[in-house]
Backbone as ProteinMPNN parsed JSONL, in Angstrom:
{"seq_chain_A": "XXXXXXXXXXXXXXXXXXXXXXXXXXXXXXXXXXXXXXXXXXXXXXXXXXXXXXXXXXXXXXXXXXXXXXXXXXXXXXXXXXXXXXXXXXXXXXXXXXXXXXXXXXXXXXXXXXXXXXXXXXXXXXXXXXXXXXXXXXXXXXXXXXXXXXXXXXXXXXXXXXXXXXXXXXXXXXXXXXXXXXXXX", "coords_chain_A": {"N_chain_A": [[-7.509, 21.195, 10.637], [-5.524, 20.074, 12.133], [-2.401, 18.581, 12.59], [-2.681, 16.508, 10.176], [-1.087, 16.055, 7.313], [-2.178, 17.282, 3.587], [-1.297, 16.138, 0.41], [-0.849, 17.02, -2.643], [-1.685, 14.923, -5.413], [-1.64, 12.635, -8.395], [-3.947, 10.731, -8.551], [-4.933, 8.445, -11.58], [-4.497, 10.135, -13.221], [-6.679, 12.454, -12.196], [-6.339, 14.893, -10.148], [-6.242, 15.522, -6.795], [-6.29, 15.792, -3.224], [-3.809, 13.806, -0.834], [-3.685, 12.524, 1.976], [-0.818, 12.337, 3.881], [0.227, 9.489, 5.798], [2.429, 8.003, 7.8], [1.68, 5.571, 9.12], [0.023, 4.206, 7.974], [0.441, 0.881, 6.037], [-0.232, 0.354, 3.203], [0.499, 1.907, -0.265], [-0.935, 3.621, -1.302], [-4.471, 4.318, -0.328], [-7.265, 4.984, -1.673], [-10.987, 6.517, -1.162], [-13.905, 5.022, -1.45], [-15.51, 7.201, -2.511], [-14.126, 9.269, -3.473], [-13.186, 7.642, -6.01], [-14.812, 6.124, -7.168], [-15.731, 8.79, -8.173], [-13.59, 9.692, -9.869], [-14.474, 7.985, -12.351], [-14.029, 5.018, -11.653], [-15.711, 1.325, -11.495], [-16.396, 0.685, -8.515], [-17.863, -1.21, -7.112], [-16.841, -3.667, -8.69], [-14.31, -3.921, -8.963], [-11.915, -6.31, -7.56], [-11.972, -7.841, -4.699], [-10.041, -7.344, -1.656], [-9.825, -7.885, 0.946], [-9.86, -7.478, 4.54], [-8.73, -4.411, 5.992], [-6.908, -3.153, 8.719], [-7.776, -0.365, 11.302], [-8.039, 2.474, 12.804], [-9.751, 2.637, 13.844], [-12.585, 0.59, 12.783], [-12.318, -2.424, 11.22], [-11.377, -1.678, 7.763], [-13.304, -2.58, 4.408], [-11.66, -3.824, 1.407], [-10.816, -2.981, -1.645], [-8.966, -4.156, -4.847], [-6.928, -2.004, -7.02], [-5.19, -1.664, -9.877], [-3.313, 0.79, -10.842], [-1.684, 2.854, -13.919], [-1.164, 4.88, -14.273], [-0.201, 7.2, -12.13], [0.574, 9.788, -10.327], [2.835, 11.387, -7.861], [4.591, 14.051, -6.322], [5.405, 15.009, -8.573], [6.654, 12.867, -9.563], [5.685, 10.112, -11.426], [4.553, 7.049, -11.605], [4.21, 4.661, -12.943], [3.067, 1.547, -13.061], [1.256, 1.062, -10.403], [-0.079, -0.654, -7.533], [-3.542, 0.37, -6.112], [-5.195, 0.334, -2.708], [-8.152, 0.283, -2.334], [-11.014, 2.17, -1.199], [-13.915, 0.685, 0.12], [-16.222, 2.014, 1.516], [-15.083, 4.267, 2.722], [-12.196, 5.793, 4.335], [-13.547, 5.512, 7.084], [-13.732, 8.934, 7.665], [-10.911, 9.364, 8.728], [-8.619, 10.13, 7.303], [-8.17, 12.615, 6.574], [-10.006, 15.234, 4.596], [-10.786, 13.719, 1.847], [-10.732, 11.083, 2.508], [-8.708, 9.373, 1.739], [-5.44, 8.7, 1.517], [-1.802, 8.383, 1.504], [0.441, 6.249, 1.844], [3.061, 3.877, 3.408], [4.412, 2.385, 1.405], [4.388, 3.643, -0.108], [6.242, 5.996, 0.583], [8.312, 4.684, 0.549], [10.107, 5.16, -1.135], [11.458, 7.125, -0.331], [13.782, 9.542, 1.05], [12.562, 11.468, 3.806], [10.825, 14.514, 4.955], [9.127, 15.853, 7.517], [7.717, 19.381, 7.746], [5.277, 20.17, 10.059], [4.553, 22.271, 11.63], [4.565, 23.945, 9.56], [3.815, 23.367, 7.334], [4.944, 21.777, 5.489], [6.5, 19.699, 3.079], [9.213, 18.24, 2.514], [11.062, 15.875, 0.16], [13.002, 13.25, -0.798], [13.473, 11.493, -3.538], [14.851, 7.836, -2.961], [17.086, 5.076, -2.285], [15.293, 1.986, -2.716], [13.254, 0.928, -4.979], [11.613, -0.326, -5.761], [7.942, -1.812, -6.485], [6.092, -2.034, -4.091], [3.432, -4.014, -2.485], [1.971, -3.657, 1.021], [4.649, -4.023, 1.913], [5.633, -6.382, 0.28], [7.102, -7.701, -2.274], [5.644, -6.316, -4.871], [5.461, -7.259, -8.075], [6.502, -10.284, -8.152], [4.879, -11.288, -5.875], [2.46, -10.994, -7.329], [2.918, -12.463, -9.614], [3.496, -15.007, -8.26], [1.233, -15.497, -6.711], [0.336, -15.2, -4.221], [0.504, -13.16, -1.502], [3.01, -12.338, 0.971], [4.409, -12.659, 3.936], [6.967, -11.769, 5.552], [8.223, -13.797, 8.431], [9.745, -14.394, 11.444], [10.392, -16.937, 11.862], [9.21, -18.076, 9.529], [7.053, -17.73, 6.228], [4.314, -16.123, 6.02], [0.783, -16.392, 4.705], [-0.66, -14.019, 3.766], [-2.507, -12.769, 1.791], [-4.245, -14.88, -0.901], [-4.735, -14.785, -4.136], [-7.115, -15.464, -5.611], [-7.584, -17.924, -8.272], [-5.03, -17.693, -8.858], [-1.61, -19.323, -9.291], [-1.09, -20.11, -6.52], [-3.287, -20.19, -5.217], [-4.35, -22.309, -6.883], [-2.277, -24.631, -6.295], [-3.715, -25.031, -3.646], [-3.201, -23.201, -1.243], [-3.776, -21.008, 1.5], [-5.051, -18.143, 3.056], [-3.426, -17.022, 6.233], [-1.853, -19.545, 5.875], [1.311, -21.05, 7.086], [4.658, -20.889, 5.531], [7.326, -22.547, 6.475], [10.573, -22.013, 6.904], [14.496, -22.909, 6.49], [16.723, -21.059, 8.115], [20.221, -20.371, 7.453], [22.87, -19.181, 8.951], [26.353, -18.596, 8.864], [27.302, -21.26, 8.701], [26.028, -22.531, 10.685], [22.317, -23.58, 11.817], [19.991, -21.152, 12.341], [17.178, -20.258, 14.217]], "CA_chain_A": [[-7.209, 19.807, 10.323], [-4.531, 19.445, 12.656], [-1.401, 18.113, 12.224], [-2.234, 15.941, 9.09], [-0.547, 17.022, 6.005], [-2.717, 16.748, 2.388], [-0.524, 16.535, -0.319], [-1.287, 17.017, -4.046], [-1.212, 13.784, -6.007], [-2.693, 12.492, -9.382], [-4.241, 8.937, -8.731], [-5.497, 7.799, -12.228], [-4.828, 11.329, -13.527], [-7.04, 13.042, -11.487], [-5.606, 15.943, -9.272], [-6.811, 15.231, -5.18], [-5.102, 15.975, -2.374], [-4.166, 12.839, -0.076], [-3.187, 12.356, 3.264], [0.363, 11.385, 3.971], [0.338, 8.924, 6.403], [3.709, 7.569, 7.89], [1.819, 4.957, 9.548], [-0.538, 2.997, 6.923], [1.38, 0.464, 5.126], [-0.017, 0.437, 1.323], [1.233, 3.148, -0.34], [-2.57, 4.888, -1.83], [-5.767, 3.918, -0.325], [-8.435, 6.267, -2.295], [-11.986, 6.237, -1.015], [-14.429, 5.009, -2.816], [-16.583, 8.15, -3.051], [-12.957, 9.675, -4.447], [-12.788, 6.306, -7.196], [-15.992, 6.865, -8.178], [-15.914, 10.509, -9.106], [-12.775, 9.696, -11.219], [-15.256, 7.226, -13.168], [-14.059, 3.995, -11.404], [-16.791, 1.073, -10.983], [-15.163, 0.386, -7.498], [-18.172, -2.677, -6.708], [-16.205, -4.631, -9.931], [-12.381, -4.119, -8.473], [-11.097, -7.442, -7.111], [-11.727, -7.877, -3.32], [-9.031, -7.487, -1.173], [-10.068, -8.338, 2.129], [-10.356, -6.179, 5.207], [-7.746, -3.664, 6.526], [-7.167, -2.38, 10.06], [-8.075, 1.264, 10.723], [-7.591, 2.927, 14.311], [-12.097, 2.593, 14.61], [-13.1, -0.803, 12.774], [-11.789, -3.161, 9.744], [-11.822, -1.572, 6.515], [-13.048, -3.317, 3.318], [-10.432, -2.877, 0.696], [-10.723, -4.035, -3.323], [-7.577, -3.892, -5.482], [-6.905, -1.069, -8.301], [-4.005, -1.34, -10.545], [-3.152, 1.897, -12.024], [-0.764, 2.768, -14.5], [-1.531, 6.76, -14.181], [-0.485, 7.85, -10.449], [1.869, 10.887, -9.92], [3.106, 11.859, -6.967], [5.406, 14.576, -6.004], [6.315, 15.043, -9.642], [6.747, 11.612, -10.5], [5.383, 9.172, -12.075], [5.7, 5.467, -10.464], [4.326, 3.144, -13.679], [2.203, 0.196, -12.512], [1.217, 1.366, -9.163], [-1.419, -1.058, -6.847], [-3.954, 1.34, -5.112], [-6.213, 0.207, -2.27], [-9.693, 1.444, -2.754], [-11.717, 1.362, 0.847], [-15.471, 1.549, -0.726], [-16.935, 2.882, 2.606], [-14.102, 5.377, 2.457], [-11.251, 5.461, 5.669], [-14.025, 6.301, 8.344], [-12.929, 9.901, 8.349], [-9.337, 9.12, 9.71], [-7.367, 10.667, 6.474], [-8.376, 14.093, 5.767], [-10.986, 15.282, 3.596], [-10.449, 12.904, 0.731], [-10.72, 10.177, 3.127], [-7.843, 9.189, 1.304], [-4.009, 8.73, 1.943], [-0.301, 8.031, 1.391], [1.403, 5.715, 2.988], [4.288, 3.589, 3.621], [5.028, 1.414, 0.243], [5.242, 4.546, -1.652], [6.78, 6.593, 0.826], [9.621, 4.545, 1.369], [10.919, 5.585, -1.782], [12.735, 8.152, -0.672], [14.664, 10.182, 2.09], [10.978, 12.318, 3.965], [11.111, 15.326, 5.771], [7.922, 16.488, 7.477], [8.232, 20.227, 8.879], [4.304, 20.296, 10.536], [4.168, 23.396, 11.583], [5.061, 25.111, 8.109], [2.645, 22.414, 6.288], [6.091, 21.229, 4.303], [6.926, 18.223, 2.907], [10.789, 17.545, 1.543], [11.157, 14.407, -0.085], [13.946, 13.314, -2.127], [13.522, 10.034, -4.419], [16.442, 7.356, -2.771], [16.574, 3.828, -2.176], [14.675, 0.632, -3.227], [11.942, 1.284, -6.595], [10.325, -1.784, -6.106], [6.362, -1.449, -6.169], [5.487, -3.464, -3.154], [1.887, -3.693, -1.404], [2.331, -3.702, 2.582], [6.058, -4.457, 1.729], [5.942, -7.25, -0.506], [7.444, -7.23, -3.971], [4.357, -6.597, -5.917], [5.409, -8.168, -9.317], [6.671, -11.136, -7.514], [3.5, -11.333, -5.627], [1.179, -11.305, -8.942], [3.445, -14.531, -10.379], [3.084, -16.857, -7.368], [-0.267, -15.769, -6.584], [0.232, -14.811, -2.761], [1.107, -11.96, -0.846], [3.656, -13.321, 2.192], [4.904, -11.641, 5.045], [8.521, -12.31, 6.612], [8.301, -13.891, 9.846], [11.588, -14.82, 12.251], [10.76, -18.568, 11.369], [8.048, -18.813, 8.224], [6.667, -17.046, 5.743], [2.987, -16.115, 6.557], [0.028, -15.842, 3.686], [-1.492, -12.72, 4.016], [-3.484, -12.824, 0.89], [-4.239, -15.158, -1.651], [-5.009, -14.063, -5.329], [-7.932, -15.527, -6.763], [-7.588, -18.44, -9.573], [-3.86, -17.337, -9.213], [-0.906, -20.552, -8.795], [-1.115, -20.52, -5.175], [-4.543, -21.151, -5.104], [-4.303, -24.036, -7.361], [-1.763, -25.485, -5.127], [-4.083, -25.099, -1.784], [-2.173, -22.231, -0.118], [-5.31, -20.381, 2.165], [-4.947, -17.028, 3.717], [-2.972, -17.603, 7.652], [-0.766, -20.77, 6.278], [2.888, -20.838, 7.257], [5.669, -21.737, 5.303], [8.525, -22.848, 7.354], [12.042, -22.096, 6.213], [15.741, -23.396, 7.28], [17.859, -20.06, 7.874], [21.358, -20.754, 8.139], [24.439, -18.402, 9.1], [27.765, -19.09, 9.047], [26.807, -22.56, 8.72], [24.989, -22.539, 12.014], [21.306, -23.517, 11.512], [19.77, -20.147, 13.355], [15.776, -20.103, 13.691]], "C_chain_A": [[-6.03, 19.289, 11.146], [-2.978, 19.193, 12.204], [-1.377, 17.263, 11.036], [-2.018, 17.383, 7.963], [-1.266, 16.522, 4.896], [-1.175, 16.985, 1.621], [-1.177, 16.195, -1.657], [-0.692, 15.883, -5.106], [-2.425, 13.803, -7.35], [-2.785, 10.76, -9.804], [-5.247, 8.926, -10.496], [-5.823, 9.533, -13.431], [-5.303, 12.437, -13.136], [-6.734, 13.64, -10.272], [-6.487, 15.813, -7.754], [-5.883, 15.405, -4.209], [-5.278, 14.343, -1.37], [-3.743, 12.697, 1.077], [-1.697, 11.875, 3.846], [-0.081, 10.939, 5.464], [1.532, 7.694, 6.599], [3.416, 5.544, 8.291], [0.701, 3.8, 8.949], [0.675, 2.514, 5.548], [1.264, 0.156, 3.781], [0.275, 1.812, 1.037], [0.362, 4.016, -1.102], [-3.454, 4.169, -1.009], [-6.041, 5.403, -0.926], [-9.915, 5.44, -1.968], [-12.623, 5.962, -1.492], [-15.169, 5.895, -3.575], [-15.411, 8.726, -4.068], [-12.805, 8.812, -6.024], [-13.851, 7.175, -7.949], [-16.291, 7.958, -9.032], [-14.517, 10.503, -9.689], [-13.236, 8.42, -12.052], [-14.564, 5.953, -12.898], [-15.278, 3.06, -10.879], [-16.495, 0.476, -9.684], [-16.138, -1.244, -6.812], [-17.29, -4.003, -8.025], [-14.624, -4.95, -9.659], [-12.479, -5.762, -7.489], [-11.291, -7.399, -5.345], [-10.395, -8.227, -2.79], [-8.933, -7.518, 0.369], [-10.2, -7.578, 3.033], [-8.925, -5.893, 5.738], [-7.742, -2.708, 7.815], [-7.104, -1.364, 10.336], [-7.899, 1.142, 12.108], [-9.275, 2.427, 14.833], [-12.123, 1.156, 13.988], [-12.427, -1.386, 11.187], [-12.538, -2.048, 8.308], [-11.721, -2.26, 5.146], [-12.061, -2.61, 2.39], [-10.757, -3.544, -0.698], [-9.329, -3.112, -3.708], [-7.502, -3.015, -6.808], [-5.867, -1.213, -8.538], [-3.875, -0.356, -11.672], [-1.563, 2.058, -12.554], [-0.51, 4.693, -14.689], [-1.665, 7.545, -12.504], [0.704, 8.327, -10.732], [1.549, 11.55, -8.826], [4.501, 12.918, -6.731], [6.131, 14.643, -7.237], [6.608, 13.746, -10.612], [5.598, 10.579, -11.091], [5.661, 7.536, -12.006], [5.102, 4.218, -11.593], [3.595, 2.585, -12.796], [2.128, 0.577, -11.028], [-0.545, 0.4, -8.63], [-1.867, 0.218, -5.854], [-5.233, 0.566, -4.401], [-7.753, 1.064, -2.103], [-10.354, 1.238, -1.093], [-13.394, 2.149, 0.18], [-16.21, 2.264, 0.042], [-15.912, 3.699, 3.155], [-12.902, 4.783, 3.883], [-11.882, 5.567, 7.094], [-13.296, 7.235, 8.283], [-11.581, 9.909, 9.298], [-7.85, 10.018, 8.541], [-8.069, 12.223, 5.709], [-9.784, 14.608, 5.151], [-11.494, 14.305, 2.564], [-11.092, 11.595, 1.374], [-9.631, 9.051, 2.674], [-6.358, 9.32, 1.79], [-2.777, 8.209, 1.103], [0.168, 7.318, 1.743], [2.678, 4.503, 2.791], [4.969, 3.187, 2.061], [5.301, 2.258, -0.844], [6.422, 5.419, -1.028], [8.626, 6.157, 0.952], [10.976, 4.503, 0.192], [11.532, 6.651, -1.512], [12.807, 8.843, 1.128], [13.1, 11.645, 2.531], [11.668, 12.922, 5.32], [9.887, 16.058, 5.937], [7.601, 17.797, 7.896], [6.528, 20.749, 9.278], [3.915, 21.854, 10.431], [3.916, 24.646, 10.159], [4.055, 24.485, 7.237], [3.573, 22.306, 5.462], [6.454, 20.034, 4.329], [8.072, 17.844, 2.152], [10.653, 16.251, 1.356], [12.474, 14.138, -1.04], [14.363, 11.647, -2.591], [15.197, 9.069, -4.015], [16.067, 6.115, -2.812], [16.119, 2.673, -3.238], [13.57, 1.154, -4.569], [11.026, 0.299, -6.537], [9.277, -1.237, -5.577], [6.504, -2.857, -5.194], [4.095, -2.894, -2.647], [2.359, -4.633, 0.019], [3.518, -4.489, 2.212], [6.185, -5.586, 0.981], [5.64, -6.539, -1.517], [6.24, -7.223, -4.828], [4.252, -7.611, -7.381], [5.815, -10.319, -8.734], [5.771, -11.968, -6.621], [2.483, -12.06, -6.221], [1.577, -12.905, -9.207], [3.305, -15.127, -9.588], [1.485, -16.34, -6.612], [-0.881, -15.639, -5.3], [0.814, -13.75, -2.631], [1.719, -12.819, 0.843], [4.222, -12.1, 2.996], [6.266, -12.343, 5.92], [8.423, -12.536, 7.807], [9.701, -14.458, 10.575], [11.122, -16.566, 11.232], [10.031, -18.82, 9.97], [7.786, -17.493, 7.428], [5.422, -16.733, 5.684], [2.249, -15.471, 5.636], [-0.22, -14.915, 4.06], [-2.859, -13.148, 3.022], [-2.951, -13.559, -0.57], [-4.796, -14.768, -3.016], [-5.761, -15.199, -5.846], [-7.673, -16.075, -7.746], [-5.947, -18.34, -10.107], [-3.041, -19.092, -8.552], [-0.758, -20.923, -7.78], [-2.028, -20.834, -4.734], [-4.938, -22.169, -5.509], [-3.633, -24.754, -6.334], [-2.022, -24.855, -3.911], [-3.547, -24.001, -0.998], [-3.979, -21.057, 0.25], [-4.421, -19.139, 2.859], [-4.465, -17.553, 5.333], [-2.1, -18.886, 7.288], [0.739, -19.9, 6.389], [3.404, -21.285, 6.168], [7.008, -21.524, 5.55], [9.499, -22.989, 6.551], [12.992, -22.387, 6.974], [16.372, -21.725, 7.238], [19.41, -20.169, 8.516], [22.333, -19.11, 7.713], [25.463, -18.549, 9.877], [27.912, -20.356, 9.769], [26.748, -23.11, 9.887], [23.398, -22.587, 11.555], [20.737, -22.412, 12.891], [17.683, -20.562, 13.198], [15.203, -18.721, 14.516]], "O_chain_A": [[-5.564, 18.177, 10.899], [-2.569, 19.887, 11.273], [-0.244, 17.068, 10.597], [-2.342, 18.558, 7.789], [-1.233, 15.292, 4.857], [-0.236, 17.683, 2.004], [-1.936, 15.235, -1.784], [0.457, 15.897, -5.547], [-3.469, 14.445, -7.471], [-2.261, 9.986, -10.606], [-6.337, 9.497, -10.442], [-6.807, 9.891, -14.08], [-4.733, 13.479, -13.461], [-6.845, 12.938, -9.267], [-7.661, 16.153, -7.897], [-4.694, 15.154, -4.405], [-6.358, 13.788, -1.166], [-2.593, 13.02, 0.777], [-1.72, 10.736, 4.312], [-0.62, 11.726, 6.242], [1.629, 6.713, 5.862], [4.169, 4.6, 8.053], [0.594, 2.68, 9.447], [1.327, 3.116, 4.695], [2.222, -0.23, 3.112], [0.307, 2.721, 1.867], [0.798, 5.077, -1.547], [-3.058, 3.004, -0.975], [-5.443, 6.472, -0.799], [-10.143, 4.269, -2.273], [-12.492, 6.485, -2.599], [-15.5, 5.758, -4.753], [-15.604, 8.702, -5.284], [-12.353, 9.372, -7.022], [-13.908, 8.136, -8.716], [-16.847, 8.065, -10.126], [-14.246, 11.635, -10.09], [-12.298, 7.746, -12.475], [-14.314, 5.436, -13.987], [-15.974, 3.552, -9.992], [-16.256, -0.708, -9.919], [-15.552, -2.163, -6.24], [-17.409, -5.216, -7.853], [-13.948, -5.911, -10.027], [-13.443, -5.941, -6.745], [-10.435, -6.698, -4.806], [-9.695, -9.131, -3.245], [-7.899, -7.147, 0.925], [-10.787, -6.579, 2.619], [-8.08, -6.769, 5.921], [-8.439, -1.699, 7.916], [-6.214, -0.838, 9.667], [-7.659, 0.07, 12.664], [-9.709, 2.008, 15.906], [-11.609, 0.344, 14.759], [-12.151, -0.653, 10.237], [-13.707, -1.789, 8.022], [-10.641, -2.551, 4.633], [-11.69, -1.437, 2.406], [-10.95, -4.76, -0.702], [-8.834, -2.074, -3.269], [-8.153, -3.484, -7.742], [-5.114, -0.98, -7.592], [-4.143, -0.462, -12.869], [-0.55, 1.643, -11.991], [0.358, 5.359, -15.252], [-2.586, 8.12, -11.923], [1.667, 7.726, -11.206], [0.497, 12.152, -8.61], [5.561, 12.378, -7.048], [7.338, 14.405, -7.218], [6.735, 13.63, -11.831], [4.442, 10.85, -10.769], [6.707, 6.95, -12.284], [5.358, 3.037, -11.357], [3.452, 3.124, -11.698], [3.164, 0.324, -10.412], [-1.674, 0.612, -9.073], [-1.134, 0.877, -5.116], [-6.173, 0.179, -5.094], [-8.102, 2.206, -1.806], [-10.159, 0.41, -0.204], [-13.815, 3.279, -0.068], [-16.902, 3.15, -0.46], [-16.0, 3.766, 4.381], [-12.836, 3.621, 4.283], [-11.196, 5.68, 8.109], [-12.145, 7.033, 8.672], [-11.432, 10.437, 10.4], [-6.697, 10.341, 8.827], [-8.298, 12.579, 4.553], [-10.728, 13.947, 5.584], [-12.712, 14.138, 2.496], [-11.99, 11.054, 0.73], [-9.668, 7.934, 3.19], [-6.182, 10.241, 2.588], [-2.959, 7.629, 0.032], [0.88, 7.923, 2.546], [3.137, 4.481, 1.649], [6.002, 3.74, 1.684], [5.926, 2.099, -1.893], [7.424, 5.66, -1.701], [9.64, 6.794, 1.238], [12.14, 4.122, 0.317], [12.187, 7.207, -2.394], [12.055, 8.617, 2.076], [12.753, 12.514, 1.731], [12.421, 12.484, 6.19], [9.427, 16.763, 5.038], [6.863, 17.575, 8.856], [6.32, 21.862, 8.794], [3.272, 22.465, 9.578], [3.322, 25.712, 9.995], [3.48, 25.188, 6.406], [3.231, 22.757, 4.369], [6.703, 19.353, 5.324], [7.923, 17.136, 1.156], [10.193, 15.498, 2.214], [12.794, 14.911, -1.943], [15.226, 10.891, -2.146], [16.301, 9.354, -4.479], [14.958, 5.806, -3.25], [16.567, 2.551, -4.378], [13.507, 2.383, -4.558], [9.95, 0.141, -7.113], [9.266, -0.465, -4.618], [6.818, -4.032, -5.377], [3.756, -1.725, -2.465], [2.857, -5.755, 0.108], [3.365, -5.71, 2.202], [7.372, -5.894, 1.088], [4.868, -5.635, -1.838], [5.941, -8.232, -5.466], [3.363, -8.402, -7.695], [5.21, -11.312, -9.14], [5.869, -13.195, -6.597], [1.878, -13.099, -5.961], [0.986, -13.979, -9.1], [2.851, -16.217, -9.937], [0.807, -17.161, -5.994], [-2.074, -15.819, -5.054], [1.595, -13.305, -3.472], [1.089, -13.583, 1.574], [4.393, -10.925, 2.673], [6.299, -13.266, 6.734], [8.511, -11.545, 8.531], [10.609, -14.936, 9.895], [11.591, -17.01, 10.184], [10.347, -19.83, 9.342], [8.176, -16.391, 7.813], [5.114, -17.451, 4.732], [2.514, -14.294, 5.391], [0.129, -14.884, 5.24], [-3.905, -13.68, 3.394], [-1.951, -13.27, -1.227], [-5.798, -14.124, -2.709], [-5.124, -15.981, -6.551], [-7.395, -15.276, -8.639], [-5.544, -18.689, -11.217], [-3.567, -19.838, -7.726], [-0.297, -22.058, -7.665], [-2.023, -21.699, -3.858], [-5.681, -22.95, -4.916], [-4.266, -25.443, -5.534], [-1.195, -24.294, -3.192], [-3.58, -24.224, 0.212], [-4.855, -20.618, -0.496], [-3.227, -19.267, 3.132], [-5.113, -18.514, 5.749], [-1.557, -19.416, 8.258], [1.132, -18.79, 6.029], [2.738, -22.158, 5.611], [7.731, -20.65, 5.071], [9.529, -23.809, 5.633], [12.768, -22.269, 8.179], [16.431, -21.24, 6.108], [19.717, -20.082, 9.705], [22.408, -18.358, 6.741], [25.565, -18.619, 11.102], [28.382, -20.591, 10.882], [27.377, -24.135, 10.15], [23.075, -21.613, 10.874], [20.934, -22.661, 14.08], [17.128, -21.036, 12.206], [14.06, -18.31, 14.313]]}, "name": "protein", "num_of_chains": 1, "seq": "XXXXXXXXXXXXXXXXXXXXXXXXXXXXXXXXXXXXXXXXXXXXXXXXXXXXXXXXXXXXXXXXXXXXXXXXXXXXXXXXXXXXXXXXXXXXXXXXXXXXXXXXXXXXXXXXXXXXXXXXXXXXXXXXXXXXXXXXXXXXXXXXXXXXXXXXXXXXXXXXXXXXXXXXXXXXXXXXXXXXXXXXX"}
């Protein structure tokens, strides 16, 4: 298998090994053949639009679990991307992975050759999906992305307050940023 590392996690209770990956930014995708065989109906999860893979877009629907341990812990309300036609073979066996929004809880040490993984819980706690604040997210009803000048939809939520007020997947919204009362852009 190379250089990836599995590591032993329990999405939704269920014991699987998953792929750490430094360089996907939600912090679970689980395949859907993986969902499924822990009795998820994964065509009923929430679409979540498509996600870029190294080979071709992968579809993604939204799982919110409240039963994911990793590395001992226990992270409470955790979003997991599901990919129903799995990762194209890109994460292991599982077709499953790790990646950034959980990892960046804490201080990671990968030693390859040995197949070891140090980690030690530091930092920020906030649940975010691809770096936005997840709970913060849910209440306005978008997912936004920090740009130098705007804030850029990513994804809108479905019947959520940002879709009432018009906000579409790709709008901007343009902010003033001032420092040291210099308007900077």
């Amino acid at each position: 298998s190379g250089p990836r590392l599995p590591v032993p996690s329990r999405p939704r209770g269920r014991r699987c090994a998953l792929m750490v990956d430094t360089g996907a930014p939600p912090g679970a995708i689980r395949s859907g053949k993986l969902a499924r065989d822990a009795g998820i109906e994964v065509e009923s999860l929430p679409a979540f639009g498509e996600g870029g893979t190294t080979v071709v877009p992968m579809q993604m629907r939204l799982l919110e679990t409240d039963a994911f341990r990793f590395a001992g812990i226990h992270f409470g309300t955790l979003p997991l991307i599901v990919a129903p036609r799995g990762w194209y073979n890109i994460a292991g066996s599982t077709d499953s992975a790790i990646g950034m929004d959980l990892l960046r809880q804490f201080a990671l040490r990968i030693d390859y050759p040995r197949r070891r993984l140090w980690l030690r819980r530091s930092g920020d706690r906030r649940v975010t999906l691809y770096g936005a604040d997840y709970a913060a997210a849910k209440e306005a009803g978008a997912f936004l992305h920090d740009r130098r000048d705007a804030f850029v939809v990513w994804r809108v939520v479905p019947g959520g307050p940002a879709d009432s007020y018009g906000l579409r997947e790709g709008d901007s919204i343009l902010v003033e940023r001032k420092s040291y009362g210099f308007l900077t852009t």
